[in-house]
Short mmCIF file of C-alpha atoms in Angstrom, two decimals:
data_model
loop_
_atom_site.label_atom_id
_atom_site.label_comp_id
_atom_site.label_asym_id
_atom_site.label_seq_id
_atom_site.Cartn_x
_atom_site.Cartn_y
_atom_site.Cartn_z
CA UNK A 5 14.36 6.46 -29.06
CA UNK A 6 17.90 5.02 -29.14
CA UNK A 7 19.45 8.26 -27.89
CA UNK A 8 16.84 8.54 -25.12
CA UNK A 9 17.52 4.95 -24.08
CA UNK A 10 21.25 5.68 -23.97
CA UNK A 11 20.69 8.69 -21.68
CA UNK A 12 18.60 6.61 -19.26
CA UNK A 13 21.02 3.68 -19.24
CA UNK A 14 24.00 5.95 -18.55
CA UNK A 15 22.04 7.57 -15.74
CA UNK A 16 21.11 4.23 -14.13
CA UNK A 17 24.68 2.94 -14.46
CA UNK A 18 25.91 6.11 -12.76
CA UNK A 19 23.55 5.50 -9.82
CA UNK A 20 25.00 2.03 -9.28
CA UNK A 21 28.57 3.31 -9.60
CA UNK A 22 27.91 5.89 -6.88
CA UNK A 23 26.50 3.17 -4.68
CA UNK A 24 29.77 1.27 -5.04
CA UNK A 25 31.79 4.42 -4.26
CA UNK A 26 29.62 5.16 -1.22
CA UNK A 27 30.30 1.66 0.14
CA UNK A 28 33.99 2.58 0.47
CA UNK A 29 33.15 5.59 2.67
CA UNK A 30 30.48 4.05 4.90
CA UNK A 31 32.68 2.40 7.55
CA UNK A 32 30.76 3.39 10.69
CA UNK A 33 27.15 3.66 11.81
CA UNK A 34 27.33 7.45 11.56
CA UNK A 35 28.77 7.32 8.03
CA UNK A 36 26.22 4.74 6.89
CA UNK A 37 23.06 6.28 8.38
CA UNK A 38 23.75 10.04 8.37
CA UNK A 39 26.80 10.52 6.08
CA UNK A 40 29.04 11.18 9.10
CA UNK A 41 27.06 14.37 9.94
CA UNK A 42 29.41 16.29 7.66
CA UNK A 43 27.50 17.71 4.69
CA UNK A 44 28.16 21.34 3.80
CA UNK A 45 25.43 23.81 2.74
CA UNK A 46 25.28 23.15 -1.01
CA UNK A 47 25.34 19.38 -0.82
CA UNK A 48 22.83 19.50 2.05
CA UNK A 49 20.49 21.80 0.08
CA UNK A 50 20.61 19.61 -3.01
CA UNK A 51 19.95 16.36 -1.19
CA UNK A 52 17.16 17.85 0.93
CA UNK A 53 15.40 19.25 -2.15
CA UNK A 54 15.87 15.91 -3.92
CA UNK A 55 14.20 13.82 -1.22
CA UNK A 56 11.10 15.99 -0.75
CA UNK A 57 10.47 16.43 -4.49
CA UNK A 58 9.61 12.92 -5.59
CA UNK A 59 7.35 11.36 -8.19
CA UNK A 60 4.21 12.79 -6.55
CA UNK A 61 5.69 16.29 -6.71
CA UNK A 62 6.79 15.90 -10.35
CA UNK A 63 4.25 13.67 -12.11
CA UNK A 64 1.49 14.43 -9.59
CA UNK A 65 2.26 18.16 -9.54
CA UNK A 66 1.94 18.39 -13.32
CA UNK A 67 -1.28 16.35 -13.08
CA UNK A 68 -2.77 18.80 -10.58
CA UNK A 69 -1.80 21.66 -12.90
CA UNK A 70 -3.60 19.87 -15.74
CA UNK A 71 -6.69 19.43 -13.59
CA UNK A 72 -6.85 22.75 -11.70
CA UNK A 73 -4.45 25.14 -13.40
CA UNK A 74 -2.03 27.31 -11.45
CA UNK A 75 -3.70 26.46 -8.12
CA UNK A 76 -2.51 22.89 -8.68
CA UNK A 77 0.82 24.14 -7.31
CA UNK A 78 -0.54 24.08 -3.76
CA UNK A 79 0.36 20.48 -2.93
CA UNK A 80 4.06 20.92 -3.70
CA UNK A 81 3.95 24.51 -2.40
CA UNK A 82 2.86 23.29 1.05
CA UNK A 83 5.74 20.80 1.01
CA UNK A 84 8.10 23.75 0.44
CA UNK A 85 6.43 25.71 3.24
CA UNK A 86 6.89 22.78 5.60
CA UNK A 87 10.56 22.49 4.72
CA UNK A 88 11.03 26.23 5.27
CA UNK A 89 9.31 26.03 8.68
CA UNK A 90 11.42 23.02 9.69
CA UNK A 91 14.64 24.70 8.58
CA UNK A 92 14.01 28.11 10.14
CA UNK A 93 12.43 27.11 13.45
CA UNK A 94 13.52 23.55 14.32
CA UNK A 95 16.39 22.19 12.23
CA UNK A 96 19.22 23.71 14.27
CA UNK A 97 17.91 22.16 17.50
CA UNK A 98 17.25 18.82 15.78
CA UNK A 99 20.77 18.72 14.33
CA UNK A 100 22.34 19.42 17.73
CA UNK A 101 20.61 16.41 19.31
CA UNK A 102 22.99 14.01 17.49
CA UNK A 103 20.44 11.18 17.33
CA UNK A 104 19.53 8.88 14.42
CA UNK A 105 15.73 8.66 14.60
CA UNK A 106 12.68 10.64 15.67
CA UNK A 107 11.92 7.98 18.28
CA UNK A 108 15.37 8.49 19.85
CA UNK A 109 14.49 12.17 20.16
CA UNK A 110 11.22 11.26 21.92
CA UNK A 111 13.09 8.90 24.29
CA UNK A 112 15.56 11.66 25.10
CA UNK A 113 12.85 14.24 25.74
CA UNK A 114 10.41 12.04 27.69
CA UNK A 115 12.78 9.74 29.52
CA UNK A 116 13.00 6.57 27.43
CA UNK A 117 9.40 5.42 27.38
CA UNK A 118 7.94 6.73 24.12
CA UNK A 119 10.22 5.15 21.52
CA UNK A 120 8.78 1.76 20.60
CA UNK A 121 5.19 2.74 19.85
CA UNK A 122 6.28 5.89 18.00
CA UNK A 123 8.80 3.75 16.11
CA UNK A 124 6.03 1.44 14.88
CA UNK A 125 3.97 4.40 13.63
CA UNK A 126 7.00 5.98 11.93
CA UNK A 127 7.98 2.64 10.38
CA UNK A 128 4.50 2.27 8.87
CA UNK A 129 4.73 5.79 7.41
CA UNK A 130 8.20 5.34 5.89
CA UNK A 131 7.27 1.89 4.53
CA UNK A 132 4.20 3.25 2.72
CA UNK A 133 6.19 6.24 1.45
CA UNK A 134 8.81 3.89 -0.02
CA UNK A 135 6.08 1.69 -1.53
CA UNK A 136 4.28 4.57 -3.26
CA UNK A 137 7.56 5.87 -4.69
CA UNK A 138 8.43 2.41 -5.97
CA UNK A 139 5.07 2.02 -7.71
CA UNK A 140 5.84 5.15 -9.74
CA UNK A 141 8.62 3.30 -11.60
CA UNK A 142 5.90 1.44 -13.51
CA UNK A 143 4.66 4.68 -15.11
CA UNK A 144 8.11 5.90 -16.15
CA UNK A 145 9.46 2.60 -17.47
CA UNK A 146 6.20 2.03 -19.35
CA UNK A 147 6.81 5.27 -21.26
CA UNK A 148 10.48 4.41 -21.79
CA UNK A 149 10.49 0.73 -22.64
CA UNK A 150 6.83 -0.37 -22.67
CA UNK A 151 7.62 -2.73 -19.79
CA UNK A 152 5.20 -4.88 -17.85
CA UNK A 153 4.21 -3.19 -14.55
CA UNK A 154 5.76 -5.87 -12.34
CA UNK A 155 9.02 -5.92 -14.30
CA UNK A 156 9.22 -2.11 -14.17
CA UNK A 157 8.76 -2.05 -10.38
CA UNK A 158 11.39 -4.76 -9.89
CA UNK A 159 13.88 -3.02 -12.19
CA UNK A 160 13.55 0.43 -10.61
CA UNK A 161 13.28 -0.91 -7.08
CA UNK A 162 16.29 -3.22 -7.46
CA UNK A 163 18.55 -0.34 -8.57
CA UNK A 164 17.53 1.80 -5.57
CA UNK A 165 17.89 -1.11 -3.15
CA UNK A 166 21.32 -1.93 -4.60
CA UNK A 167 22.94 1.50 -4.21
CA UNK A 168 21.19 2.16 -0.87
CA UNK A 169 22.35 -1.17 0.57
CA UNK A 170 25.92 -0.72 -0.65
CA UNK A 171 26.71 2.73 0.67
CA UNK A 172 23.83 3.83 2.88
CA UNK A 173 23.41 7.58 3.26
CA UNK A 174 26.69 8.32 1.45
CA UNK A 175 25.46 6.59 -1.70
CA UNK A 176 22.04 8.19 -1.37
CA UNK A 177 23.59 11.64 -0.86
CA UNK A 178 25.75 11.35 -3.96
CA UNK A 179 22.94 10.01 -6.12
CA UNK A 180 20.58 12.70 -4.77
CA UNK A 181 22.99 15.44 -5.83
CA UNK A 182 23.02 14.05 -9.37
CA UNK A 183 19.26 13.68 -9.25
CA UNK A 184 18.88 17.28 -8.06
CA UNK A 185 20.93 18.56 -11.00
CA UNK A 186 19.08 16.34 -13.49
CA UNK A 187 15.69 17.49 -12.15
CA UNK A 188 16.68 21.14 -12.30
CA UNK A 189 17.86 20.87 -15.91
CA UNK A 190 15.14 18.50 -17.09
CA UNK A 191 12.07 20.07 -15.48
CA UNK A 192 12.90 23.74 -14.81
CA UNK A 193 15.28 24.60 -17.64
CA UNK A 194 13.95 22.36 -20.44
CA UNK A 195 10.40 21.07 -19.95
CA UNK A 196 8.95 24.29 -18.47
CA UNK A 197 9.90 26.70 -21.29
CA UNK A 198 9.27 24.12 -24.03
CA UNK A 199 5.78 23.38 -22.67
CA UNK A 200 4.84 27.06 -22.50
CA UNK A 201 6.15 27.72 -26.02
CA UNK A 202 4.36 24.65 -27.46
CA UNK A 203 1.12 25.84 -25.84
CA UNK A 204 1.43 29.21 -27.59
CA UNK A 205 2.64 31.26 -24.62
CA UNK A 206 0.74 32.54 -21.61
CA UNK A 207 -1.59 34.73 -23.68
CA UNK A 208 -2.75 31.73 -25.71
CA UNK A 209 -3.13 29.64 -22.56
CA UNK A 210 -5.35 32.31 -20.99
CA UNK A 211 -7.41 32.57 -24.16
CA UNK A 212 -8.08 28.82 -24.40
CA UNK A 213 -8.70 27.92 -20.76
CA UNK A 214 -11.41 28.96 -18.24
CA UNK A 215 -10.50 31.84 -15.91
CA UNK A 216 -10.49 29.52 -12.87
CA UNK A 217 -7.35 27.90 -14.26
CA UNK A 218 -5.52 31.11 -13.34
CA UNK A 219 -7.16 31.62 -9.94
CA UNK A 220 -4.51 31.01 -7.21
CA UNK A 221 -7.19 29.55 -4.91
CA UNK A 222 -9.11 27.66 -7.59
CA UNK A 223 -8.36 24.24 -6.10
CA UNK A 224 -10.46 25.17 -3.03
CA UNK A 225 -9.75 26.47 0.46
CA UNK A 226 -10.53 23.17 2.20
CA UNK A 227 -8.12 21.28 -0.07
CA UNK A 228 -5.37 23.82 0.61
CA UNK A 229 -5.98 23.55 4.35
CA UNK A 230 -5.76 19.76 4.16
CA UNK A 231 -2.50 20.01 2.21
CA UNK A 232 -1.09 22.25 4.94
CA UNK A 233 -2.09 19.78 7.67
CA UNK A 234 -0.75 16.72 5.86
CA UNK A 235 2.29 17.97 3.95
CA UNK A 236 3.46 21.11 5.76
CA UNK A 237 3.20 19.47 9.18
CA UNK A 238 4.35 16.14 7.74
CA UNK A 239 7.61 17.79 6.69
CA UNK A 240 8.19 18.82 10.30
CA UNK A 241 8.20 15.31 11.74
CA UNK A 242 8.99 12.67 9.09
CA UNK A 243 11.94 10.34 9.75
CA UNK A 244 13.00 10.60 6.09
CA UNK A 245 13.31 14.39 6.46
CA UNK A 246 14.89 14.36 9.93
CA UNK A 247 17.48 11.84 8.81
CA UNK A 248 18.65 14.40 6.24
CA UNK A 249 18.77 17.10 8.92
CA UNK A 250 21.08 14.79 10.89
CA UNK A 251 23.55 14.83 7.95
CA UNK A 252 24.24 18.57 8.30
CA UNK A 253 27.76 19.47 9.35
CA UNK A 254 26.56 22.31 11.62
CA UNK A 255 23.24 23.64 12.84
CA UNK A 256 23.82 26.71 10.64
CA UNK A 257 24.09 24.42 7.62
CA UNK A 258 20.80 22.77 8.57
CA UNK A 259 19.06 26.13 8.90
CA UNK A 260 20.30 27.95 5.80
CA UNK A 261 20.75 24.92 3.56
CA UNK A 262 17.21 23.83 4.32
CA UNK A 263 15.90 27.34 3.66
CA UNK A 264 17.45 27.25 0.19
CA UNK A 265 15.93 23.81 -0.45
CA UNK A 266 12.50 24.99 0.72
CA UNK A 267 12.64 28.02 -1.58
CA UNK A 268 13.60 25.73 -4.47
CA UNK A 269 10.49 23.64 -3.72
CA UNK A 270 8.27 26.72 -4.07
CA UNK A 271 9.71 27.40 -7.52
CA UNK A 272 9.34 23.73 -8.49
CA UNK A 273 5.68 23.81 -7.40
CA UNK A 274 4.85 26.72 -9.68
CA UNK A 275 6.78 25.15 -12.57
CA UNK A 276 4.83 21.89 -12.30
CA UNK A 277 1.49 23.71 -12.29
CA UNK A 278 2.45 25.80 -15.33
CA UNK A 279 3.58 22.69 -17.25
CA UNK A 280 0.28 20.98 -16.41
CA UNK A 281 -1.70 24.04 -17.51
CA UNK A 282 0.19 24.08 -20.80
CA UNK A 283 -0.56 20.37 -21.27
CA UNK A 284 -4.29 21.11 -20.81
CA UNK A 285 -4.11 23.49 -23.77
CA UNK A 286 -2.35 20.92 -25.98
CA UNK A 287 -4.23 17.81 -24.80
CA UNK A 288 -7.62 18.90 -23.44
CA UNK A 289 -9.11 15.39 -23.22
CA UNK A 290 -6.52 13.10 -21.67
CA UNK A 291 -8.05 10.07 -19.91
CA UNK A 292 -6.15 10.87 -16.70
CA UNK A 293 -4.58 14.05 -15.32
CA UNK A 294 -1.56 12.04 -14.17
CA UNK A 295 -0.90 11.12 -17.82
CA UNK A 296 -0.14 14.79 -18.63
CA UNK A 297 3.57 14.59 -17.76
CA UNK A 298 4.30 11.46 -19.78
CA UNK A 299 2.22 12.65 -22.74
CA UNK A 300 3.88 16.04 -23.10
CA UNK A 301 7.33 14.50 -22.71
CA UNK A 302 6.68 11.73 -25.21
CA UNK A 303 5.00 13.87 -27.89
CA UNK A 304 6.56 17.32 -27.65
CA UNK A 305 10.22 16.98 -26.71
CA UNK A 306 13.05 16.36 -29.18
CA UNK A 307 15.25 13.27 -29.08
CA UNK A 308 17.85 13.41 -26.31
CA UNK A 309 15.95 16.11 -24.43
CA UNK A 310 13.12 13.61 -23.97
CA UNK A 311 15.55 11.13 -22.43
CA UNK A 312 16.93 13.77 -20.07
CA UNK A 313 13.47 14.85 -18.90
CA UNK A 314 12.42 11.24 -18.35
CA UNK A 315 15.66 10.78 -16.42
CA UNK A 316 14.57 13.80 -14.36
CA UNK A 317 11.27 12.07 -13.55
CA UNK A 318 13.16 8.89 -12.70
CA UNK A 319 15.52 10.95 -10.51
CA UNK A 320 12.57 12.45 -8.66
CA UNK A 321 11.14 9.02 -7.90
CA UNK A 322 14.50 7.46 -6.96
CA UNK A 323 15.47 10.24 -4.54
CA UNK A 324 12.26 9.91 -2.53
CA UNK A 325 12.30 6.12 -2.75
CA UNK A 326 15.88 5.77 -1.48
CA UNK A 327 15.36 8.32 1.29
CA UNK A 328 12.21 6.57 2.49
CA UNK A 329 13.91 3.17 2.26
CA UNK A 330 16.88 4.06 4.47
CA UNK A 331 14.52 5.81 6.91
CA UNK A 332 12.30 2.71 7.05
CA UNK A 333 15.29 0.42 7.63
CA UNK A 334 16.80 2.74 10.27
CA UNK A 335 13.55 2.82 12.24
CA UNK A 336 13.02 -0.95 11.89
CA UNK A 337 16.53 -1.74 13.14
CA UNK A 338 17.20 0.98 15.72
CA UNK A 339 13.72 1.68 17.10
CA UNK A 340 11.93 -1.66 16.83
CA UNK A 341 14.29 -4.63 16.48
CA UNK A 342 16.92 -3.33 18.92
CA UNK A 343 14.25 -2.69 21.56
CA UNK A 344 12.50 -6.02 21.05
CA UNK A 345 15.73 -7.93 21.53
CA UNK A 346 16.48 -5.98 24.72
CA UNK A 347 18.50 -3.08 23.22
CA UNK A 348 21.86 -3.35 21.50
CA UNK A 349 24.13 -5.69 23.44
CA UNK A 350 27.77 -6.58 23.16
CA UNK A 351 29.15 -9.96 24.13
CA UNK A 352 32.55 -11.62 24.27
CA UNK A 353 34.30 -8.27 24.01
CA UNK A 354 33.45 -8.03 20.28
CA UNK A 355 31.60 -5.01 18.93
CA UNK A 356 28.37 -5.59 17.07
CA UNK A 357 28.83 -4.79 13.37
CA UNK A 358 26.27 -2.00 13.15
CA UNK A 359 26.99 -1.13 9.51
CA UNK A 360 26.45 -4.74 8.50
CA UNK A 361 23.22 -4.90 10.51
CA UNK A 362 21.81 -1.69 9.02
CA UNK A 363 22.84 -2.82 5.53
CA UNK A 364 20.93 -6.09 6.07
CA UNK A 365 17.83 -4.19 7.18
CA UNK A 366 17.91 -1.99 4.07
CA UNK A 367 18.04 -5.12 1.92
CA UNK A 368 15.19 -6.79 3.82
CA UNK A 369 13.01 -3.67 3.80
CA UNK A 370 13.82 -3.11 0.13
CA UNK A 371 12.61 -6.57 -0.85
CA UNK A 372 9.45 -6.04 1.22
CA UNK A 373 8.81 -2.66 -0.40
CA UNK A 374 9.11 -4.14 -3.91
CA UNK A 375 6.76 -7.01 -3.03
CA UNK A 376 4.12 -4.68 -1.53
CA UNK A 377 4.42 -2.28 -4.49
CA UNK A 378 3.70 -5.14 -6.91
CA UNK A 379 0.63 -6.18 -4.91
CA UNK A 380 -0.72 -2.65 -4.32
CA UNK A 381 -2.57 -0.61 -6.95
CA UNK A 382 -3.89 2.57 -5.34
CA UNK A 383 -0.94 4.91 -4.72
CA UNK A 384 -3.00 7.85 -3.51
CA UNK A 385 -4.77 5.84 -0.83
CA UNK A 386 -1.51 4.31 0.45
CA UNK A 387 0.15 7.73 0.66
CA UNK A 388 -2.89 9.23 2.39
CA UNK A 389 -2.88 6.46 5.02
CA UNK A 390 0.83 7.05 5.62
CA UNK A 391 0.55 10.81 6.11
CA UNK A 392 -2.65 10.59 8.16
CA UNK A 393 -0.97 8.18 10.58
CA UNK A 394 2.15 10.32 10.76
CA UNK A 395 0.39 13.62 11.41
CA UNK A 396 -2.46 12.25 13.53
CA UNK A 397 -0.22 10.09 15.71
CA UNK A 398 3.14 11.85 15.99
CA UNK A 399 2.81 15.57 15.27
CA UNK A 400 1.56 16.56 18.73
CA UNK A 401 4.06 14.60 20.91
CA UNK A 402 7.01 15.68 18.72
CA UNK A 403 6.19 19.39 18.54
CA UNK A 404 4.94 19.28 22.13
CA UNK A 405 8.29 17.88 23.23
CA UNK A 406 10.15 20.63 21.38
CA UNK A 407 7.91 23.51 22.50
CA UNK A 408 6.18 22.61 25.81
CA UNK A 409 8.19 21.87 28.93
CA UNK A 410 5.18 20.42 30.79
CA UNK A 411 4.59 17.60 28.29
CA UNK A 412 5.12 14.14 29.84
CA UNK A 413 5.86 10.62 28.62
CA UNK A 414 2.36 9.49 29.57
CA UNK A 415 0.89 12.38 27.58
CA UNK A 416 3.08 11.54 24.59
CA UNK A 417 2.16 7.84 24.61
CA UNK A 418 -1.54 8.64 24.98
CA UNK A 419 -1.34 11.14 22.11
CA UNK A 420 0.34 8.63 19.80
CA UNK A 421 -2.14 5.86 20.65
CA UNK A 422 -5.33 7.94 20.60
CA UNK A 423 -4.34 9.99 17.55
CA UNK A 424 -3.27 6.94 15.56
CA UNK A 425 -6.33 4.86 16.47
CA UNK A 426 -8.67 7.82 15.85
CA UNK A 427 -7.23 8.31 12.36
CA UNK A 428 -7.60 4.59 11.53
CA UNK A 429 -11.17 4.47 12.84
CA UNK A 430 -12.20 7.67 11.08
CA UNK A 431 -10.68 6.51 7.77
CA UNK A 432 -12.79 3.37 8.06
CA UNK A 433 -15.86 5.51 8.73
CA UNK A 434 -15.43 8.51 6.42
CA UNK A 435 -13.23 6.89 3.76
CA UNK A 436 -9.47 6.89 3.26
CA UNK A 437 -9.43 10.00 1.10
CA UNK A 438 -11.72 12.08 3.34
CA UNK A 439 -10.39 15.16 5.15
CA UNK A 440 -12.10 14.47 8.48
CA UNK A 441 -9.78 11.69 9.74
CA UNK A 442 -6.71 13.90 9.95
CA UNK A 443 -8.71 16.87 11.33
CA UNK A 444 -10.36 14.98 14.17
CA UNK A 445 -7.42 12.64 14.78
CA UNK A 446 -5.11 15.63 15.28
CA UNK A 447 -7.57 17.34 17.63
CA UNK A 448 -7.98 14.14 19.66
CA UNK A 449 -4.21 13.71 19.91
CA UNK A 450 -3.75 17.32 21.06
CA UNK A 451 -6.52 17.12 23.67
CA UNK A 452 -5.23 13.86 25.14
CA UNK A 453 -1.62 15.10 25.18
CA UNK A 454 -2.51 18.24 27.16
CA UNK A 455 -4.96 16.56 29.56
CA UNK A 456 -2.79 13.55 30.38
CA UNK A 457 0.39 15.64 30.67
CA UNK A 458 -1.28 18.02 33.15
CA UNK A 459 -2.78 15.10 35.08
CA UNK A 460 0.52 13.23 35.50
CA UNK A 461 3.76 13.94 37.27
CA UNK A 462 6.05 16.37 35.38
CA UNK A 463 9.02 14.92 33.52
CA UNK A 464 11.97 14.25 35.81
CA UNK A 465 14.21 17.30 36.20
CA UNK A 466 17.31 15.24 35.36
CA UNK A 467 15.74 14.13 32.06
CA UNK A 468 14.87 17.72 31.16
CA UNK A 469 18.36 18.87 32.10
CA UNK A 470 19.91 16.27 29.79
CA UNK A 471 17.45 17.31 27.07
CA UNK A 472 18.42 20.98 27.38
CA UNK A 473 22.12 20.08 27.25
CA UNK A 474 21.60 18.17 24.02
CA UNK A 475 19.49 20.94 22.50
CA UNK A 476 22.32 23.35 23.26
CA UNK A 477 24.78 21.07 21.45
CA UNK A 478 26.42 19.77 24.64
CA UNK A 479 26.34 16.37 26.27
CA UNK A 480 26.10 14.31 23.08
CA UNK A 481 28.73 11.65 22.64
CA UNK A 482 31.35 12.95 20.22
CA UNK A 483 31.56 11.17 16.90
CA UNK A 484 35.04 11.08 15.43
CA UNK A 485 34.98 11.52 11.66
CA UNK A 486 36.40 8.68 9.61
CA UNK A 487 37.68 11.01 6.92
CA UNK A 488 37.97 14.67 6.01
CA UNK A 489 34.76 16.67 6.30
CA UNK A 490 32.69 17.18 3.17
CA UNK A 491 32.00 20.89 3.01
CA UNK A 492 30.48 21.25 -0.44
#
């Protein structure tokens, strides 16, 4: 394992080095939070693919393939569909708004009264997303070094917190590009063909497994529908995803770069399901489906390659974890803390050090994420709570604001409150993992949004005029770049 250890250590050292380099670039709020809004199409595509394809998509995707066969691809496939929908239909308009958070978009659209409550919901979602990603370090470091769970979480979490705190979005962008390359090589180019060959090829896999393992809908129509509601729609409105859209240099970059990333996700989904199916042939009686990835890597891959593939799994977890962490800190600082202290103020003629403030919030949120991850055991339940709150509480007011002129601030606030509370109540009644909470919570949010919006005074014409100007790419305060544009 010495060679494998060396590969991992070099990879982790490289992540920290990029954090240090990113610190030298992040001199303004724009540079720190959204990489100066200057990423070109290839860098944008790589970082967007990296953040949406995390540990759940890699380890969990292979596990679903082990359990259900090729239809196990649906979870990651719906993530790709959501990213494609966001990129094709909404990303250009989102990028032109020149905001930093989803709540700022809601304030702009509804006249400054929807931000705080939506910020609290979004903060809860990004916090749980960061926590679930951080928990996944325990699985990977256990395979690598046989580490205690708590030590593994602290080690992995500390590295992500360090490079994220140092350089903000610049550090995360650079590390995500490396992680994207490592994942592509490790999972698509190495693990996928090796797994299929070790299983005897597709003909042998078909001969040894039940026919339902090769049924595209074998996982069940209701499960697929739930995945669409949670993950496809979740991709449309998550702060972690929007914050990447804000990094695009132009709205064209956001549209086409995101389309490439979404297509990559579809390929990654199928690859994970095939690897899991191959693992079922080789190891038909594993104690847990989620153990399929680690088992096939540990037992079937040669020295060096094993280290690279484990680095790919680590890359998948780190990219999602760092993206969720900076999103959580951005929302906590800009949408909650700034509002609670009476908005950002300046006194004595001295400008508030916004980079320093955001850096402090990343550090604080990072420590909190590590502590919660150590205390929490059930990853699936935490992630389900996060996505149910996000979709049930925020999907309707966000898409309503983008698509329906008649939507009002009162309607948006009612939709957030009713949808969020309905989801929480229904999870308590039906169970956290049940499908009904997100179904009924979303319907309640939609009904309240339409009824209250139609029953209240339309949004002020001046607010809508400002909104249309921003959507058209006009009226936003110009942000002078601190350095030459990055067009890669």
